[in-house]
mmCIF file of C-alpha atoms in Angstrom:
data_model
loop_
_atom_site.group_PDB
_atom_site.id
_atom_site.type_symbol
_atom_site.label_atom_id
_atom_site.label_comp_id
_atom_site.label_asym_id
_atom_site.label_seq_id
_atom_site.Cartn_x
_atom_site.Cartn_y
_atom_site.Cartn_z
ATOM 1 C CA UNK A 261 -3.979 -19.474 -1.868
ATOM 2 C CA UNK A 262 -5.820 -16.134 -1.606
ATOM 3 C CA UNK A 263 -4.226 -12.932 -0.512
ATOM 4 C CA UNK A 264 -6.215 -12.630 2.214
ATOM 5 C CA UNK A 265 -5.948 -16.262 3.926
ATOM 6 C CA UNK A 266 -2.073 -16.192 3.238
ATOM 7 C CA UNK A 267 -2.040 -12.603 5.871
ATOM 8 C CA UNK A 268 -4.442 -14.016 7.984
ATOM 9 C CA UNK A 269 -2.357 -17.436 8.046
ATOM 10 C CA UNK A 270 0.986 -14.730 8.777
ATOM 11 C CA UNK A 271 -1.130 -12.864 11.364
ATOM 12 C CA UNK A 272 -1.905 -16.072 13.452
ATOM 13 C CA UNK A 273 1.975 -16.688 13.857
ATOM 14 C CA UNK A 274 2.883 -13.537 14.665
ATOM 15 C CA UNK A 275 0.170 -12.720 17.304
ATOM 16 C CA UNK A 276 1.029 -16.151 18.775
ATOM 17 C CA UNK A 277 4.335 -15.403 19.434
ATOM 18 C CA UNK A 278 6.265 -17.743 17.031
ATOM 19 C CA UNK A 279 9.339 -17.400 15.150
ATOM 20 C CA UNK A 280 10.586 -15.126 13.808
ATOM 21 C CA UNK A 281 9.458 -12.305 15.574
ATOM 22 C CA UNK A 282 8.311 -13.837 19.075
ATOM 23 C CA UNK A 283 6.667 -10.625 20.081
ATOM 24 C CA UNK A 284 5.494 -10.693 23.419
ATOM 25 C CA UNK A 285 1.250 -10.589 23.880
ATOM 26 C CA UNK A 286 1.817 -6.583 24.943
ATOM 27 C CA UNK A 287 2.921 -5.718 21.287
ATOM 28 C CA UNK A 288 -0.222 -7.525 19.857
ATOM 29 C CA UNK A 289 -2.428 -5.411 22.485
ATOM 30 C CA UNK A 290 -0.828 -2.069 21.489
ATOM 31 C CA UNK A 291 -1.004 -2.469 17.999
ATOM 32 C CA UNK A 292 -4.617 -3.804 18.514
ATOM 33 C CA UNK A 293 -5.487 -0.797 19.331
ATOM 34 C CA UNK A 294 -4.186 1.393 17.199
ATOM 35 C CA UNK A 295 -5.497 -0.741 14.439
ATOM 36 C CA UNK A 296 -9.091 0.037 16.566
ATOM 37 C CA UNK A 297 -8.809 3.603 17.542
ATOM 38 C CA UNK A 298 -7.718 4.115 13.502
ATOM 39 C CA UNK A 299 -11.064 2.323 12.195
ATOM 40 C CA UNK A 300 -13.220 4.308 15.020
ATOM 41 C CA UNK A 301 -11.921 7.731 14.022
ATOM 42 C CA UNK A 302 -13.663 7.620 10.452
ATOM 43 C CA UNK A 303 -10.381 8.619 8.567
ATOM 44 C CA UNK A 304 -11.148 6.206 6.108
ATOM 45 C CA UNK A 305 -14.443 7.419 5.462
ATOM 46 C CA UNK A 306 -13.635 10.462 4.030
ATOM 47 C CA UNK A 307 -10.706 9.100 1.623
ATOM 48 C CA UNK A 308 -11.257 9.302 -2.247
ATOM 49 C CA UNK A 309 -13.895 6.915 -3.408
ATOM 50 C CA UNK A 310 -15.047 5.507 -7.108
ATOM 51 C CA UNK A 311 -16.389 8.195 -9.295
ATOM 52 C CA UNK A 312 -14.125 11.003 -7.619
ATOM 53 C CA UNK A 313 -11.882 12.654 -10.146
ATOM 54 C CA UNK A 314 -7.975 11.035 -8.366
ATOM 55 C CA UNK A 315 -5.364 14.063 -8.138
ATOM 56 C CA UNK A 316 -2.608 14.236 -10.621
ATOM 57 C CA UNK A 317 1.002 13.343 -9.679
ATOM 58 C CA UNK A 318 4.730 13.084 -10.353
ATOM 59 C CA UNK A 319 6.563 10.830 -8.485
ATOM 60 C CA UNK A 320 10.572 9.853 -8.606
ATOM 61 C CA UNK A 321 10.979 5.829 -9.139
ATOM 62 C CA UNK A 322 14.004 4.375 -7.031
ATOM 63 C CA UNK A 323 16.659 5.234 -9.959
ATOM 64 C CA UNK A 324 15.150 8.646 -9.663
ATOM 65 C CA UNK A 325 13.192 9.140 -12.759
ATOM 66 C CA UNK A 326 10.248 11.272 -12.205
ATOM 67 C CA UNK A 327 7.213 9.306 -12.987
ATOM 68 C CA UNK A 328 3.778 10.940 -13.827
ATOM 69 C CA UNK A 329 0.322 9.661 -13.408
ATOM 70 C CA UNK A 330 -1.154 12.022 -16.641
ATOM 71 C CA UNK A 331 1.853 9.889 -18.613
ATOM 72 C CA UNK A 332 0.971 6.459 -17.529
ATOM 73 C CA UNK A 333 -3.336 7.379 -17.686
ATOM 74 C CA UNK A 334 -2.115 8.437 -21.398
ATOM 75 C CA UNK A 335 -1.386 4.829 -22.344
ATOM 76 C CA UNK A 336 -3.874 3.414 -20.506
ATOM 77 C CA UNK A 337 -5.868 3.070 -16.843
ATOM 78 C CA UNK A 338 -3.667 2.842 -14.671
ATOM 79 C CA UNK A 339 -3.842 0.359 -10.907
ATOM 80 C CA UNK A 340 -2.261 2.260 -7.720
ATOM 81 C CA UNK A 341 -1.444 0.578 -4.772
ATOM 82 C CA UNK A 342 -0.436 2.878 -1.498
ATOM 83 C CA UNK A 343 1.430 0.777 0.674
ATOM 84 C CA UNK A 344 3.330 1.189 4.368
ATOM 85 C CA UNK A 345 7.092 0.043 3.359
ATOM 86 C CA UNK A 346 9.765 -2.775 3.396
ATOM 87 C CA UNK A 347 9.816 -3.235 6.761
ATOM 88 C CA UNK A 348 5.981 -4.596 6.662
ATOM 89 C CA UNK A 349 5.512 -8.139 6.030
ATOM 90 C CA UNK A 350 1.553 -7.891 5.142
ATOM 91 C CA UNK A 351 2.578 -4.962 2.079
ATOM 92 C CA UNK A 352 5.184 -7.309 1.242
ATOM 93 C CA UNK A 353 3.055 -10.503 0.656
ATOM 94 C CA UNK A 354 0.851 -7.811 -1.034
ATOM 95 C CA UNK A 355 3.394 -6.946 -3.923
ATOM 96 C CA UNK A 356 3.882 -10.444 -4.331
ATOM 97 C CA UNK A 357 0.236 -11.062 -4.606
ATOM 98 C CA UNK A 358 0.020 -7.963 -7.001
ATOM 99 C CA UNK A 359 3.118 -8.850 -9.098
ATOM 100 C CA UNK A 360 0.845 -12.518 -10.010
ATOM 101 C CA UNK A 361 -1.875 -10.422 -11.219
ATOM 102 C CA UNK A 362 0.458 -8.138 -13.204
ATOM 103 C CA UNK A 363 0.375 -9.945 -16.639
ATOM 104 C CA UNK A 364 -3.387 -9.910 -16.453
ATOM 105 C CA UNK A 365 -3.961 -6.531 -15.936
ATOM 106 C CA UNK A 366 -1.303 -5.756 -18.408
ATOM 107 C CA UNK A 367 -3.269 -7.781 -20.521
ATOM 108 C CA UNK A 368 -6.830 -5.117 -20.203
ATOM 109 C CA UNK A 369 -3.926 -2.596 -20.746
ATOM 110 C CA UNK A 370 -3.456 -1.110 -17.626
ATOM 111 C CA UNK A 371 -0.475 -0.034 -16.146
ATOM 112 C CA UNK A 372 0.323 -1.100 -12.584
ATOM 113 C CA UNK A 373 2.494 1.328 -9.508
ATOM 114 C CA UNK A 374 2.878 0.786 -6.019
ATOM 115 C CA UNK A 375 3.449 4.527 -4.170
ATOM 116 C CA UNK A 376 5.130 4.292 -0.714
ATOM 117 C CA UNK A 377 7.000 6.967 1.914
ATOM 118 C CA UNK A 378 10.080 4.929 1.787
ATOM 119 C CA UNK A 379 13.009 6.298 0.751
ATOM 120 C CA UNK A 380 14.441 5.104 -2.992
ATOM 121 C CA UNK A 381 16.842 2.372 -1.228
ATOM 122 C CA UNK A 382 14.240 0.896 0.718
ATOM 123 C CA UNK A 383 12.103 0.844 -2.509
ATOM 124 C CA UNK A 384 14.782 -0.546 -4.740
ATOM 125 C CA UNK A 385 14.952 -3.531 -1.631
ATOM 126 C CA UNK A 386 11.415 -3.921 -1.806
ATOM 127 C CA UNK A 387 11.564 -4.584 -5.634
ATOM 128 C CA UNK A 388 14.240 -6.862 -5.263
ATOM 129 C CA UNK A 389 13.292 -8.976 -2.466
ATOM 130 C CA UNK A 390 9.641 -9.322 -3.697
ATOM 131 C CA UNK A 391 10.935 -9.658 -7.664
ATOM 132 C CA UNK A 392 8.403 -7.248 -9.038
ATOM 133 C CA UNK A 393 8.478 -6.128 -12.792
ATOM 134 C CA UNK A 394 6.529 -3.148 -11.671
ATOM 135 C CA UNK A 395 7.724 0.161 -9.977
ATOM 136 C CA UNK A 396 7.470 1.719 -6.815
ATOM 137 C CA UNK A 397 7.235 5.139 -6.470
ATOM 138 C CA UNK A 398 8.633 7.413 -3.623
ATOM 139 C CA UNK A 399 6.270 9.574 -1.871
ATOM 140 C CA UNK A 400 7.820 11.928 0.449
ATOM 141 C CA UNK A 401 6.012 13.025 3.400
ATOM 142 C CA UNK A 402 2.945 10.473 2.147
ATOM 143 C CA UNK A 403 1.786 14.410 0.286
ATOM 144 C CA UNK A 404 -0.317 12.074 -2.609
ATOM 145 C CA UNK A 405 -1.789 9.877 -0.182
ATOM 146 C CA UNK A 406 -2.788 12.859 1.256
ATOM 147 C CA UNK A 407 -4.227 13.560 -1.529
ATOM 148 C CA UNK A 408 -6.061 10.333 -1.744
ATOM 149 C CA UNK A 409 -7.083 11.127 2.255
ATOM 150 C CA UNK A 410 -4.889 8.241 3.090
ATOM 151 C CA UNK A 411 -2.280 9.843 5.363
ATOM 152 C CA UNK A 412 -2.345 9.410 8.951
ATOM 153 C CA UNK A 413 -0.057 9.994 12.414
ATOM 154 C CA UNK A 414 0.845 7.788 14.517
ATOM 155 C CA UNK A 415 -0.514 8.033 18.271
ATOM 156 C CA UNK A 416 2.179 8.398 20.676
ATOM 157 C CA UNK A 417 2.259 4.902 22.449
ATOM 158 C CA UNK A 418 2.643 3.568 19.006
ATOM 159 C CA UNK A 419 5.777 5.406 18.078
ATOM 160 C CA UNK A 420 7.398 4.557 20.888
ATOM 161 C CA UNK A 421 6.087 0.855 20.667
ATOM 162 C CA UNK A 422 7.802 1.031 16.699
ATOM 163 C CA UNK A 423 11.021 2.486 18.190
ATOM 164 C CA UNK A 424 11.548 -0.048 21.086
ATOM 165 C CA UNK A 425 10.963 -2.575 18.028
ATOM 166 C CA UNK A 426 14.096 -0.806 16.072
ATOM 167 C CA UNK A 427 11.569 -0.075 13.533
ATOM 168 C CA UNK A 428 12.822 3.422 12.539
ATOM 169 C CA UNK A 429 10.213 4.830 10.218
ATOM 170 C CA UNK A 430 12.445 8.089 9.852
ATOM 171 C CA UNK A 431 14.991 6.282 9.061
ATOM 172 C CA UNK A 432 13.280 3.934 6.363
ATOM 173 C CA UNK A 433 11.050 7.169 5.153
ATOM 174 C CA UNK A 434 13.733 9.863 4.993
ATOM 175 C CA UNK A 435 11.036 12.283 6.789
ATOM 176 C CA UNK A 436 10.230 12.644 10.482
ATOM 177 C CA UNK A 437 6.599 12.935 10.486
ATOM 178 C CA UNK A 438 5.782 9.450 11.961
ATOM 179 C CA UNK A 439 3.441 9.448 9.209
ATOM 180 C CA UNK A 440 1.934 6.222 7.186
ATOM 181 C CA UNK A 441 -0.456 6.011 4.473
ATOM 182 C CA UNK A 442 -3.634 3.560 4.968
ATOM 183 C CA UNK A 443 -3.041 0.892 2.569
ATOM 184 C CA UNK A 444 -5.239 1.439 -0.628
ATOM 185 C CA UNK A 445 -6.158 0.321 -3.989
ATOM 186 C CA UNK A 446 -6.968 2.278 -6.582
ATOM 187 C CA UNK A 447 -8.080 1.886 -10.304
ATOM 188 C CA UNK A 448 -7.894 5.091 -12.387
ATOM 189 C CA UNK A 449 -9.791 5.212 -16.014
ATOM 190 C CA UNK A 450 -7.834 7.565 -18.630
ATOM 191 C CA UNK A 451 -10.264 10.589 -17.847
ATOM 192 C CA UNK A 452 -8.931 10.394 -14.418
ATOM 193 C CA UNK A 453 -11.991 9.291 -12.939
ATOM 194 C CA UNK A 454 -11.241 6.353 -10.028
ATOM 195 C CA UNK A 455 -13.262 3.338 -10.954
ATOM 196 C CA UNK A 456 -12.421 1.054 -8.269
ATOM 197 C CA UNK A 457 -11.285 2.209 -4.463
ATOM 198 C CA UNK A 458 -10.712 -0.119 -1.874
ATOM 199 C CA UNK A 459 -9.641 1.501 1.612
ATOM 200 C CA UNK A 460 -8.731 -0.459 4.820
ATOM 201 C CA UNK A 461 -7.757 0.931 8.256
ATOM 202 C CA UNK A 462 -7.138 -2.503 9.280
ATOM 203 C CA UNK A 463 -3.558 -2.721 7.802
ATOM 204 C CA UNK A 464 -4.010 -6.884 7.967
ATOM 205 C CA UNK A 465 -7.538 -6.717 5.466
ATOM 206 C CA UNK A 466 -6.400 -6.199 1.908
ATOM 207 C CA UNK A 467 -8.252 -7.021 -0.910
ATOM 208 C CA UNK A 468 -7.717 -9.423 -3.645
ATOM 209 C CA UNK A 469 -5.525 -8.156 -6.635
ATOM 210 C CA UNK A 470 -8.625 -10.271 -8.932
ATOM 211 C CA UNK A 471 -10.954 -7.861 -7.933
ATOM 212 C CA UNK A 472 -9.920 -4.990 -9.812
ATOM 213 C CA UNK A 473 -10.576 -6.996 -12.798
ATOM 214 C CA UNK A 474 -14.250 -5.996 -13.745
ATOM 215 C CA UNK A 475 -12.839 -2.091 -12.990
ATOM 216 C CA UNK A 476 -10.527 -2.526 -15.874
ATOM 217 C CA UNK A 477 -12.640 -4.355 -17.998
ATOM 218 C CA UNK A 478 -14.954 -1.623 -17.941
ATOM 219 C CA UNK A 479 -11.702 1.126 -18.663
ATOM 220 C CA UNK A 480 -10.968 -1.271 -21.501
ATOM 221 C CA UNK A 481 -14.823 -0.916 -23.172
ATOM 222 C CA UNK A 482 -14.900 2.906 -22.479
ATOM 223 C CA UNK A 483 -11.142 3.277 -24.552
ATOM 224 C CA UNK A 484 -12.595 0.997 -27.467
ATOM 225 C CA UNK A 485 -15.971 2.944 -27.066
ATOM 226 C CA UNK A 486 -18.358 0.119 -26.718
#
């Protein structure tokens, strides 16, 4: 099954109230719109796009090895995914979905990273419950997705609406900010030029892990020069 029809399948049970979560139609309304007032602001408009040059960066990997993007672009392009945490059931069924496509994009030789706020428990959790062979890097205070212009705050009524749902985000994030990162996708050629950028405010829309394919297919005739 796509990625897509498996969150849209997860976001019909959830907005209709059915187990697990049985939230109540007032929590669907609120984060409605947020989701709305997020896509009307533009923020996502002004976020890094294909044939920008993507920022460098050195990130600590839950054991706590510093990871850096010149490193990884050195052996190859190298696939980004920006992604909200753990606690968030459409990023998780994202990995999952990302973690299928791994051997193929290992196969155009690309490397693969997912970059999150979360702090290097949550991440090590997130590796484990979604068995990923790939790591996921720890981005304090969401500073590189800020760099990718995919940082945002979180209106008022939603962080109250997260904390009467017990879903601490300083707690998960280490950091106090209320701050997420839009979920992206990026795919960075070895010059550092992004060749694929795929932005959603809509935190339910992401796109399929396939179509990054033709992006690294083209990194993969520009490294054997043809």
């Amino acid at each position: 099954m796509p990625l897509q029809a498996k969150l849209d399948a997860f976001r019909a049970d959830f907005e209709a109230g059915k187990p697990p979560y049985n939230v109540p139609a007032s929590v669907v309304t609120v984060m409605h719109r947020a989701t709305a007032e997020l896509i009307s602001s533009g923020v996502a408009e002004k976020t890094l796009k294909a044939g920008d040059t993507a920022p460098s960066f050195t990130l600590n990997d839950p054991d706590g090895h510093p990871v850096s993007s010149a490193a990884l672009l050195e052996k190859g392009p190298l696939v980004i995914s920006f992604y909200r945490g753990v606690w968030c059931p459409y990023c998780n069924m994202e990995l999952q979905a990302l973690q299928q496509a791994w051997p193929a994009f290992r196969g155009l030789g690309a490397n693969l990273i997912a970059i999150s706020p979360q702090t290097a428990v949550n991440s090590r959790k997130s590796v484990r419950q979604n068995h990923l062979d790939f790591p996921i890097l720890s981005d304090t205070h969401n500073d590189v997705a800020a760099e990718f212009g995919l940082r945002f705050a979180l209106p008022d009524y939603l962080v109250e609406l997260y904390k009467s749902l017990k879903n601490d985000l300083p707690s998960f994030n280490g950091d106090g900010s209320w701050t997420l990162p839009m979920p992206g996708r990026f795919v960075i050629g070895q010059d550092g030029v992004i060749l694929y950028a795929e932005v959603n405010p809509d935190y339910t829309r992401r796109p399929e892990p396939e179509d990054m394919i033709p992006a690294l297919q083209r990194a993969a005739r520009l490294t054997n020069g043809s």
